Every structure is written in structure tokens, then in C-alpha cells.
Tab-separated table of C-alpha atoms in Angstrom:
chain	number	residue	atom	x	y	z
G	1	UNK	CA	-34.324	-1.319	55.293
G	2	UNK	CA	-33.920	2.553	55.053
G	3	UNK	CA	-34.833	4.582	52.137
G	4	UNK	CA	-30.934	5.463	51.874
G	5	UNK	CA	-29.927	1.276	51.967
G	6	UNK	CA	-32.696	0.592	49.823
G	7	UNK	CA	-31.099	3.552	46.950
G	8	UNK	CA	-27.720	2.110	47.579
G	9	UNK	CA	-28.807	-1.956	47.029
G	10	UNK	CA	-30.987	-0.862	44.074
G	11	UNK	CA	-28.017	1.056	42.426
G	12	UNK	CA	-25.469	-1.799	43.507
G	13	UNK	CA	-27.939	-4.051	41.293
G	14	UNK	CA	-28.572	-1.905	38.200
G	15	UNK	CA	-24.060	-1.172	37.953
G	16	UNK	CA	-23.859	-4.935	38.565
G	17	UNK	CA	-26.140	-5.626	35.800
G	18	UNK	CA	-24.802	-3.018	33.471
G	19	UNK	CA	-20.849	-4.582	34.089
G	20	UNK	CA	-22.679	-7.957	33.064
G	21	UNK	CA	-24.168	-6.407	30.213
G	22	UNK	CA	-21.263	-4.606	29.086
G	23	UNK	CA	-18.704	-6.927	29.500
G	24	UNK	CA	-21.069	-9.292	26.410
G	25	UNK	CA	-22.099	-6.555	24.240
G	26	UNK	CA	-20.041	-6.315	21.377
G	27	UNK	CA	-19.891	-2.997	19.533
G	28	UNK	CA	-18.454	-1.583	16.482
G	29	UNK	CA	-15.712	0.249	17.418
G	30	UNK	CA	-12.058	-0.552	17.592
G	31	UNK	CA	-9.368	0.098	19.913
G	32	UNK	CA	-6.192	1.745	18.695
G	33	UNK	CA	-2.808	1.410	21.245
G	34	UNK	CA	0.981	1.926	20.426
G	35	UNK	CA	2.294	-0.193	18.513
G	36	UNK	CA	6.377	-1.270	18.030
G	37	UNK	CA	8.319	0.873	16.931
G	38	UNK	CA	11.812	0.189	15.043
G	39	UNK	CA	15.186	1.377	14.108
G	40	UNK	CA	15.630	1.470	10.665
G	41	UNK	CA	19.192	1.619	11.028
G	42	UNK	CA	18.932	-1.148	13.075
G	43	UNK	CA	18.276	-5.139	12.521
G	44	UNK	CA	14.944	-7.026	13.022
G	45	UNK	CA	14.043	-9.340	15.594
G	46	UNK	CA	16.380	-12.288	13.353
G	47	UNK	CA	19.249	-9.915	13.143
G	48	UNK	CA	19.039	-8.893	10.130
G	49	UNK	CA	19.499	-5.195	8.878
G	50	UNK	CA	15.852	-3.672	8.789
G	51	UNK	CA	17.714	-2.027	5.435
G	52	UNK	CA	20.317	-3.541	4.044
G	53	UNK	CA	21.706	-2.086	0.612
G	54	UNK	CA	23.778	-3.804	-2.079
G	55	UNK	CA	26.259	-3.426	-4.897
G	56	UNK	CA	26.416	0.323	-3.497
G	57	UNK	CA	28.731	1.863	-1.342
G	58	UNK	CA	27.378	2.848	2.190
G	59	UNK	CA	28.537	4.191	5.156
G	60	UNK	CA	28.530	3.766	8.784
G	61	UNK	CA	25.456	5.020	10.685
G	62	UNK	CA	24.131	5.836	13.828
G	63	UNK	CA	21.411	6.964	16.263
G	64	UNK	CA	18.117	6.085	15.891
G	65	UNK	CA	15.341	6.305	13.062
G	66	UNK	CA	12.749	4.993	13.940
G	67	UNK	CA	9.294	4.641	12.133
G	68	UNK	CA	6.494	3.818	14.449
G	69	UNK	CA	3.747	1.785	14.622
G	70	UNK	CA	-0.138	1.135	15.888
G	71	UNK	CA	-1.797	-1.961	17.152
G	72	UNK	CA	-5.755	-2.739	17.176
G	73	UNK	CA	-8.409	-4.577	18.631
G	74	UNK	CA	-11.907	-5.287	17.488
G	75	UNK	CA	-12.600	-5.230	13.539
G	76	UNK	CA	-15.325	-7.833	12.292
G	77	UNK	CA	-15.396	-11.059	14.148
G	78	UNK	CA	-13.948	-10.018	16.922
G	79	UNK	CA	-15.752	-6.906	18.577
G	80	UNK	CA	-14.349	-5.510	21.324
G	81	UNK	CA	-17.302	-5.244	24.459
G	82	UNK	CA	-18.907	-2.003	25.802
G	83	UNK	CA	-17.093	-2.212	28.904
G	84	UNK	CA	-13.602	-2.115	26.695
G	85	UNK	CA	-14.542	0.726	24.388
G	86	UNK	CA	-15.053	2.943	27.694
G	87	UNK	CA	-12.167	2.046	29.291
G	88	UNK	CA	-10.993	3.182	26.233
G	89	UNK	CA	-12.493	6.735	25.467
G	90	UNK	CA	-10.640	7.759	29.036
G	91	UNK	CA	-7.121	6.507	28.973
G	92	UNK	CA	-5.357	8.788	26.719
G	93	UNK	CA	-2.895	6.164	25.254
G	94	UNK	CA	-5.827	4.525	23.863
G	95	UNK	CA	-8.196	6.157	20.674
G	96	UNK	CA	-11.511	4.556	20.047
G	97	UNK	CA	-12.720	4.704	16.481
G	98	UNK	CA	-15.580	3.468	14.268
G	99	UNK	CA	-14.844	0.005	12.889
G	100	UNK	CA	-15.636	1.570	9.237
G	101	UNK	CA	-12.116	3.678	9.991
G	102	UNK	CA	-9.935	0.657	9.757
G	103	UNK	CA	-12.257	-2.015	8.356
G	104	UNK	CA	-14.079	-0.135	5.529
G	105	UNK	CA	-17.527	-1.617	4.718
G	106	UNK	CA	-17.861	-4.847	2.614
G	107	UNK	CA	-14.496	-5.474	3.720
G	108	UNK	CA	-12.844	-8.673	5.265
G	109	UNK	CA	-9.960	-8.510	8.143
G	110	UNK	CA	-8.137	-10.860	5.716
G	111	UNK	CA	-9.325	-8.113	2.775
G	112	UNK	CA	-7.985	-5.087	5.137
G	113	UNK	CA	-4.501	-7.279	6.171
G	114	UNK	CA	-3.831	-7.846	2.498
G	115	UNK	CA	-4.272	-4.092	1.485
G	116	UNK	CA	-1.905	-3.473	4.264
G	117	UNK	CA	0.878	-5.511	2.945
G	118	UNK	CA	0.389	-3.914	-0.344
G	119	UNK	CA	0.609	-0.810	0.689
G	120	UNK	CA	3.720	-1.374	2.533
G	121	UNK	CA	5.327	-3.245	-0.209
G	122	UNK	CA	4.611	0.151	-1.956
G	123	UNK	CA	5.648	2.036	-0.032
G	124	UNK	CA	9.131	0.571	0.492
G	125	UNK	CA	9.099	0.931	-3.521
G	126	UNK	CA	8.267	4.987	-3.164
G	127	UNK	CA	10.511	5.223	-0.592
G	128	UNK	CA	13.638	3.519	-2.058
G	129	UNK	CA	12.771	5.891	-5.082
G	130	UNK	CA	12.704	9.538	-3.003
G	131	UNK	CA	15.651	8.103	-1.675
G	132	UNK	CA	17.624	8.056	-4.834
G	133	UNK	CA	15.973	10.780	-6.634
G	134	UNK	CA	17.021	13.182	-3.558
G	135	UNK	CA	20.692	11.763	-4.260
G	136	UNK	CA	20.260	12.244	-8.267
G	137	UNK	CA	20.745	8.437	-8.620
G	138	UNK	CA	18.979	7.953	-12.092
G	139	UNK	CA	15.815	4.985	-12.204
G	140	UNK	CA	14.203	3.964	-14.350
G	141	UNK	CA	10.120	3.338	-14.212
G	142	UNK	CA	7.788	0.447	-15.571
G	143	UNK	CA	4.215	0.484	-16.140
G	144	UNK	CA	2.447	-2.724	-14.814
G	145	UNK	CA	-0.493	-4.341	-14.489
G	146	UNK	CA	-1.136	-5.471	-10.827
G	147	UNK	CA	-4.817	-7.145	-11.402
G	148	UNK	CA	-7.782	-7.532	-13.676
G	149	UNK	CA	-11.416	-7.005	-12.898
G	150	UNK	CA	-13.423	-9.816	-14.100
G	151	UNK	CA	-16.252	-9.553	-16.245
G	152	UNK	CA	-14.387	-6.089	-17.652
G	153	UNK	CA	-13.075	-5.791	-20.906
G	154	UNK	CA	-9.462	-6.336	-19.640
G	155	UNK	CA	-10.570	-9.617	-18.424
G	156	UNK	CA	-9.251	-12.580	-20.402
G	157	UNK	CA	-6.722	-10.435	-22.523
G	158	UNK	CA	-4.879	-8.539	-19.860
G	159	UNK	CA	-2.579	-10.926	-16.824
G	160	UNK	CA	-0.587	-9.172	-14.124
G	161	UNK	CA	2.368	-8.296	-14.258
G	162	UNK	CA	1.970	-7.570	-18.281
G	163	UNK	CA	3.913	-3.784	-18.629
G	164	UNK	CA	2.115	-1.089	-20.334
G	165	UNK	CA	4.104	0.555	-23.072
G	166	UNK	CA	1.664	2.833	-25.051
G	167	UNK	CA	-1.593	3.927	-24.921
G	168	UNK	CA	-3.326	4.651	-28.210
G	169	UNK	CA	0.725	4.736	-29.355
G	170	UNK	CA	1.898	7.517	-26.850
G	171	UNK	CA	4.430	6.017	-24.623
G	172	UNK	CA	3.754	5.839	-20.827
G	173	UNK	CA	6.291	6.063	-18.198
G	174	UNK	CA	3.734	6.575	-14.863
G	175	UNK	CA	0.862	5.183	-13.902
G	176	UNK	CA	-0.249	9.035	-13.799
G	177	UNK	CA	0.433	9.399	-17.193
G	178	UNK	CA	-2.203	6.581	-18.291
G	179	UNK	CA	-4.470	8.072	-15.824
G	180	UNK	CA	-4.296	11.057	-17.449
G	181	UNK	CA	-4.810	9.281	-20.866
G	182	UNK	CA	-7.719	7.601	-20.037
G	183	UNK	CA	-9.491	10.445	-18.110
G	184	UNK	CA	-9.969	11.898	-21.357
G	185	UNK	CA	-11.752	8.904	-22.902
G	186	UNK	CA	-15.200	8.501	-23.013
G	187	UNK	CA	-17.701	4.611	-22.055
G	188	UNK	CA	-17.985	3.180	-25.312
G	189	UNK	CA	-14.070	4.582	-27.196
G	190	UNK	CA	-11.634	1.888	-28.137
G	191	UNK	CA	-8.427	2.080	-26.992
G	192	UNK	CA	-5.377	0.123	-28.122
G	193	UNK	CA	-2.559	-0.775	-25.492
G	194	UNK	CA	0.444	-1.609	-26.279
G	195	UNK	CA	2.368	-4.191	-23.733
G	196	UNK	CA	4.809	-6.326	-23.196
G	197	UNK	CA	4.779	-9.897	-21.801
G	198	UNK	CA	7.528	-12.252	-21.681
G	199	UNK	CA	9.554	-9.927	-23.145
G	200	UNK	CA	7.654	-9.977	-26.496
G	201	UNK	CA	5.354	-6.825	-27.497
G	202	UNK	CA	2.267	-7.002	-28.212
G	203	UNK	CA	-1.095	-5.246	-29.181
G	204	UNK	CA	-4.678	-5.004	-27.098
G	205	UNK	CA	-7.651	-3.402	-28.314
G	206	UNK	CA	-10.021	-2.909	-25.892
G	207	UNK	CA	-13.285	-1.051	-25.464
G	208	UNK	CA	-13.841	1.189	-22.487
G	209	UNK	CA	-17.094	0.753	-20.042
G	210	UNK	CA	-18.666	3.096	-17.329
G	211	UNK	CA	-17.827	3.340	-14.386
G	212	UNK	CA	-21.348	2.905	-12.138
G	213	UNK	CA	-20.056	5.264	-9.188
G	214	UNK	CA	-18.975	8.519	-11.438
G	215	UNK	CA	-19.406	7.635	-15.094
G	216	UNK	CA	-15.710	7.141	-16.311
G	217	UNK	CA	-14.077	5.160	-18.719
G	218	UNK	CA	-12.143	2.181	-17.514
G	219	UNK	CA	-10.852	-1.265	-19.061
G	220	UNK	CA	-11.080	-2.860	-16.179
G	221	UNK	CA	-7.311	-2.761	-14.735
G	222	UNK	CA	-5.417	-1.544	-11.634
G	223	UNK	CA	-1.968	-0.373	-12.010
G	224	UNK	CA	1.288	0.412	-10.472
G	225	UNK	CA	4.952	2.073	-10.800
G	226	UNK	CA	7.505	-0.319	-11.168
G	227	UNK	CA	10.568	1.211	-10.540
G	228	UNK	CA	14.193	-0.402	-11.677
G	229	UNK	CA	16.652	0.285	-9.802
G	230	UNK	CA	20.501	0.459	-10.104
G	231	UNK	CA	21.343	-1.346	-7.394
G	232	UNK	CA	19.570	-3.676	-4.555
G	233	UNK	CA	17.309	-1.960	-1.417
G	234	UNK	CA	15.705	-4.710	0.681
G	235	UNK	CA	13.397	-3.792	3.684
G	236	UNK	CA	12.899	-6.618	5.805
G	237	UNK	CA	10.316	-5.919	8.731
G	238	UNK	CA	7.911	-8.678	8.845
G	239	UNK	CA	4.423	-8.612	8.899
G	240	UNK	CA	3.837	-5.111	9.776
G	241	UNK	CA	1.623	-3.075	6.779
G	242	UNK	CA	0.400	-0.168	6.094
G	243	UNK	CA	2.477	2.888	4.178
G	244	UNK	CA	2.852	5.258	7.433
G	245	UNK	CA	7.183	4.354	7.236
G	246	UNK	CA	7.598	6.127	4.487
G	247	UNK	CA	9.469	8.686	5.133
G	248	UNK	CA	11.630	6.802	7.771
G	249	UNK	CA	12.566	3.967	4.994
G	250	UNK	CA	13.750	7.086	2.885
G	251	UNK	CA	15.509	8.307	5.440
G	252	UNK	CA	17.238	5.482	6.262
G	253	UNK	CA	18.545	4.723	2.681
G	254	UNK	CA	20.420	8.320	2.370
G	255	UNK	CA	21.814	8.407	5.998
G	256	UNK	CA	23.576	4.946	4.638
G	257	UNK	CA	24.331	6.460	0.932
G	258	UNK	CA	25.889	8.930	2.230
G	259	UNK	CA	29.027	9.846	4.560
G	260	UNK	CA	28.381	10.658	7.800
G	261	UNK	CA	24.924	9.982	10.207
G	262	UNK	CA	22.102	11.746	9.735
G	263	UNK	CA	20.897	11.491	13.194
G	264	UNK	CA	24.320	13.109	14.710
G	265	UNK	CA	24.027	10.209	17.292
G	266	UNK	CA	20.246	11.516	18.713
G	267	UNK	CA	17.157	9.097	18.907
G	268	UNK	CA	14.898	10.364	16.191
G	269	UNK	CA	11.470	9.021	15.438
G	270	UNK	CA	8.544	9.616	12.567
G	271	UNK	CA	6.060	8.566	10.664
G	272	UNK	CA	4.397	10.113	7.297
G	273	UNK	CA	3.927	8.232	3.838
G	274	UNK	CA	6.627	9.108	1.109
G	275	UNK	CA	5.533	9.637	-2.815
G	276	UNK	CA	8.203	9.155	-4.841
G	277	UNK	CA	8.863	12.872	-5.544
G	278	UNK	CA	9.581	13.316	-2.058
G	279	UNK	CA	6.244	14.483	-0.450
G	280	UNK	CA	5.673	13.314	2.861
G	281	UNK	CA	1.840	12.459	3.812
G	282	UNK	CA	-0.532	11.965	6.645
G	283	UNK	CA	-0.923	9.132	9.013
G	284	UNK	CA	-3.607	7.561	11.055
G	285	UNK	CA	-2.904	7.126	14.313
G	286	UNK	CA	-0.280	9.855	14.954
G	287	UNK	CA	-1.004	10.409	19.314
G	288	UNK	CA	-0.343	6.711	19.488
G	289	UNK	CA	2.468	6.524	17.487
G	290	UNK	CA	4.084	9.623	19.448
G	291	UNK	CA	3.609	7.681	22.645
G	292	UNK	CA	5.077	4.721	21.231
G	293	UNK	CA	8.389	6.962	20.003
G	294	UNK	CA	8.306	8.878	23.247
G	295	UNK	CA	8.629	5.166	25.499
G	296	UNK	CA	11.180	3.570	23.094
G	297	UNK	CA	14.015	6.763	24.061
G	298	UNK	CA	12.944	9.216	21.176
G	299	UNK	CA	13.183	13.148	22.136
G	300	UNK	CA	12.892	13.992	18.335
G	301	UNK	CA	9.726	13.075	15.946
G	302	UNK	CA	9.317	13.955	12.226
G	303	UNK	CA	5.189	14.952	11.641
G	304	UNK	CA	3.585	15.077	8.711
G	305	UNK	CA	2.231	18.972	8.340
G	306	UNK	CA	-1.595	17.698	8.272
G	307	UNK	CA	-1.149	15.938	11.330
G	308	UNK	CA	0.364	18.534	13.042
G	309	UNK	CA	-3.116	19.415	14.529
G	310	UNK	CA	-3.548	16.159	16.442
G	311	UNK	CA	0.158	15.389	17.489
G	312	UNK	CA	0.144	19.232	19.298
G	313	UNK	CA	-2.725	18.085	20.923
G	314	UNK	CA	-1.283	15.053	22.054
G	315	UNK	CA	2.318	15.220	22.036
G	316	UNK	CA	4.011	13.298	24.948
G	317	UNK	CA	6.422	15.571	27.437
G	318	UNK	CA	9.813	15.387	26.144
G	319	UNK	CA	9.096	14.652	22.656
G	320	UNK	CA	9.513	17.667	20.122
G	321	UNK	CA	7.836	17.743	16.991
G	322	UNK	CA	9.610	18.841	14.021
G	323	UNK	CA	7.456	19.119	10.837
G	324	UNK	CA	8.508	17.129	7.671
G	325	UNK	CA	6.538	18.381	4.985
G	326	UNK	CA	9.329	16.989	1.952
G	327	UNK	CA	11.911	14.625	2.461
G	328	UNK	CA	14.192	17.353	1.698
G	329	UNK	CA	13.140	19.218	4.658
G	330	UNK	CA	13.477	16.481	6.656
G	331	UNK	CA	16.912	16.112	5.808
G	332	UNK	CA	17.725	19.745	6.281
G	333	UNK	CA	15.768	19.665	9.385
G	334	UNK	CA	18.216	17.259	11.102
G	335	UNK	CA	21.096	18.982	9.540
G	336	UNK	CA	20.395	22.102	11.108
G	337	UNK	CA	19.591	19.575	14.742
G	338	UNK	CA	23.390	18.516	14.294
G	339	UNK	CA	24.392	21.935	14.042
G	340	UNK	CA	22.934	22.770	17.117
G	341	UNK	CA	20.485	25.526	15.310
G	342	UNK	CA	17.064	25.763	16.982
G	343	UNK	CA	14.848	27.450	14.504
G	344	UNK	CA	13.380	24.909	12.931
G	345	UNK	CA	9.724	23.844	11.226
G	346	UNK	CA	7.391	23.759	14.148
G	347	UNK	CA	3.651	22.449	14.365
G	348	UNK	CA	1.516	25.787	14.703
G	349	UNK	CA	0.667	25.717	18.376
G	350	UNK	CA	3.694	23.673	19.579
């Protein structure tokens, strides 16, 4: 055999061995693809409206809003191989990350799924309320407790779903509010909350402990906004989680609120968390959700400003990106679109 055959045979071998290799060796890294995307003017896979509104008046809609989504795979217990994760780093509709990025440490899948579901179900709260605050539609907001920390002072005296009233006798109407409170209190200070459960007030006193990671004063108790509403919002899109819709969900509420569509008949798209003030947030994920958008029909896409970086870098051909820093401006943004003006917020770069 010739020195050339012998150089080809040996190399044959050693890619042969590395396929065999690769295609066993788990690694922690995880594969993120484009996901489905959905109209949420639209209905769900059971024919239902994705947001249906009642004892309100609405109007007819139409066009497209769609938020957008991002499928996985690997996370703990089911590592994707070598082989996969380098297929991965070169086809552009794919991103390879560190596990840690979607499955923080110390953290289950079923952990991770149920923070996702959380996160959406607050996020279709938020977005419900930028809706109506952007329409001057008065609500009205509830302190509540959403769990206790064992072995905390909380524990045993606190249940959730118990609504904070008062701290130390001041009245709360945000969970930023008794943030604020309590960020002035030191380990060791008593604090007396006043709550309500079963529609009967009553008083806690509890004593504040350390926090081990940074030193502050806690009792032991996670909150959230509880907003009540005037009038019934339901969102109804399965199991998908996370709070990247945001802004689409808000969207979606004032195009039916009021007259006339939003979308002037175009196929829009976006993505960008909502607060319920209106600001729009960053994603994860934001070149795979534009590729999603851009196969589904959509020639418009609403980008959070601190994504802007990464969706100029990766934005699909015939997809412009129009940046939605408020909800406001996203809603000005598409009136000026129907109105066939041109100038409007760009990505730097785009």
C-alpha cells in the first residue's frame, strides 16, 4: 500500500471513529430552532380565539399579529450528542447555547417548564393591564402572596393567595411598593403585615432574617400584582411559556378595543415582554424567532430596542424590523405603516 493509500485509510479510520464517538457523547449544550408562531387575532389549534374578550365591546380585526416562538433540544436528561451541537454551530437557523442559558444550575426541566408557565401566566396579566392602561380603562391592583419559603418566618403564618394590605400600617398597592418597604428594613426588625384572607383582615407580626447571598431582610415570601379587571381577557394558547408575547398579547387586546385594525390588513410579527406600564423588554432567542415570523408570511416584526443588535445581524430577507421600545410606540409605529409613512424607528445598522 502507498504512503498516499496508507494517509487516506488511516484518516478514513480516525473520522469513522470520531462520527462513532460523537454521535454517543452527550454534551451540555442545547439546541435552539424556530418555534410556532401564532396569530393573536386568530384562534388556536381547537378554534378557539387565541384572545377572546368579554362584557366589552370589540371590534372587527384583521391581518396578522403574531408573537413568535422557540423550540429546544437537550437540557438535563436528555443531552443532545457532539455530532448534533456541530451540525448546529453551522446552520444559521439553529443557535447553540450553554445548557446553564435555559436550564439554570440546580434546576429541573420540570423546575424550568413550571417557571415558564408562570411567567406566561404573568405575562398575559401585564399585558391585559398595558392594554387597558394605554386605553385609560381604570384597574384596580391586589397585593398577593404567591408562595412561602419554609423554615422562614412567613412559614406557618403566611398561605398563598393571602393579599397584602399594609405594611407596618402604610397601605400597599404594588408589589414594588412592599419592595421598597422592606428594602429599608434591617435582619432582626419586626414587621407587622396586615392581610386579608377569606375576606376577613387580619394581623402578622413577623421578624425579618438575612438573606445569605446579599444580607437583606426578608420574611420569607414571594409576591405578585394581582390586577382586577373590569371586564374578562382570556388568552388561550396552550402549553407554550415563557413571557417573550408580551407585547403581541397587548397588542392584540387594543386592535379589538378599538375601531378599526391595527395591522391595516399587513402580516405583522414580534416578540418583547410587556410591564404593565407599557415597556417592552428583551427576548432570548430573537434570530430564531425572526426566521420563524419570516416563514409563516410576516414582512413586518416589532424588536425589542436591546435586541436590536442581534436581529440586524440576523434578520431574514424580506423581513423589516421596526423597533418597539413602549407599547405606545408600537402602536404609533403601525399607525404611521397604515398611513403609508416610511420614517419609522429603525434598529441602528438596519
Amino acid at each position: 500500500m502507498s504512503r498516499r493509500a496508507a494517509t487516506l485509510t488511516l484518516t478514513s479510520v480516525l473520522v469513522l471513529v470520531f462520527a462513532l464517538v460523537g454521535s454517543f457523547m452527550p454534551v451540555p449544550y442545547v439546541a435552539l430552532m424556530p418555534g410556532p408562531t401564532s396569530n393573536t387575532l386568530g384562534t388556536n389549534d381547537k378554534g378557539q380565539e387565541l384572545v377572546r374578550i368579554e362584557g366589552r365591546q370589540t371590534y372587527p380585526d384583521s391581518g396578522h399579529l403574531n408573537f413568535t416562538t422557540v423550540t429546544y433540544r437537550g437540557g438535563p436528561g436528555a443531552r443532545i450528542d457532539l455530532f448534533t451541537a456541530l451540525r448546529g454551530w453551522v446552520d444559521g437557523d439553529v443557535a447553540i447555547v450553554p445548557e446553564e442559558t435555559i436550564f439554570p444550575k440546580k434546576q429541573s426541566q420540570q423546575e424550568v417548564d413550571e417557571e415558564n408557565t408562570r411567567q406566561m401566566r404573568d405575562s398575559q396579566q401585564s399585558a391585559e393591564a398595558a392594554a387597558l392602561n394605554q386605553l385609560k380603562i381604570p384597574i384596580a391592583t391586589q397585593v398577593l402572596v404567591d408562595s412561602v419559603q419554609k423554615g422562614k418566618p412567613a412559614d406557618g403564618k403566611l398561605k398563598p393567595g393571602d393579599e397584602v394590605i399594609a405594611v407596618d400600617g402604610t397601605k400597599m398597592a404594588s408589589v414594588a411598593q412592599v419592595t421598597a418597604l422592606m428594602a429599608k428594613r434591617k435582619p432582626g426588625a419586626e414587621v407587622v403585615l396586615t392581610i386579608k384572607r377569606n375576606n376577613a383582615e387580619q394581623k402578622v407580626e413577623l421578624t425579618t432574617v438575612a438573606l445569605p447571598k446579599d444580607g437583606r431582610a426578608v420574611v420569607g415570601i414571594a409576591l405578585g400584582d394581582q390586577y382586577k379587571f373590569p371586564f374578562k381577557v382570556d388568552i388561550s394558547v396552550g402549553d407554550i411559556g415563557g413571557p417573550s408575547a408580551g407585547l403581541m398579547f397587548s397588542l392584540a387586546i387594543v386592535d379589538k378595543l378599538t375601531p378599526g385594525p391595527l395591522t391595516g390588513g399587513k402580516f405583522i410579527a414580534g416578540t418583547g415582554t410587556i410591564t404593565p406600564e407599557g415597556q417592552v423588554g428583551p427576548i432570548g432567542g430573537i434570530q430564531q424567532k425572526m426566521i420563524a415570523a419570516r416563514q409563516a408570511g410576516a414582512t413586518i416584526f416589532l424588536t425589542p430596542k436591546d435586541n436590536c443588535s442581534d436581529a440586524v445581524a440576523g434578520r431574514p430577507d424580506g423581513l423589516r424590523l421596526v423597533r418597539a421600545d413602549t407599547l405606545d410606540g408600537a402602536i404609533k409605529s403601525l399607525d404611521a405603516l397604515n398611513a403609508g409613512k416610511k420614517d419609522l424607528p429603525a434598529c441602528p445598522g438596519d
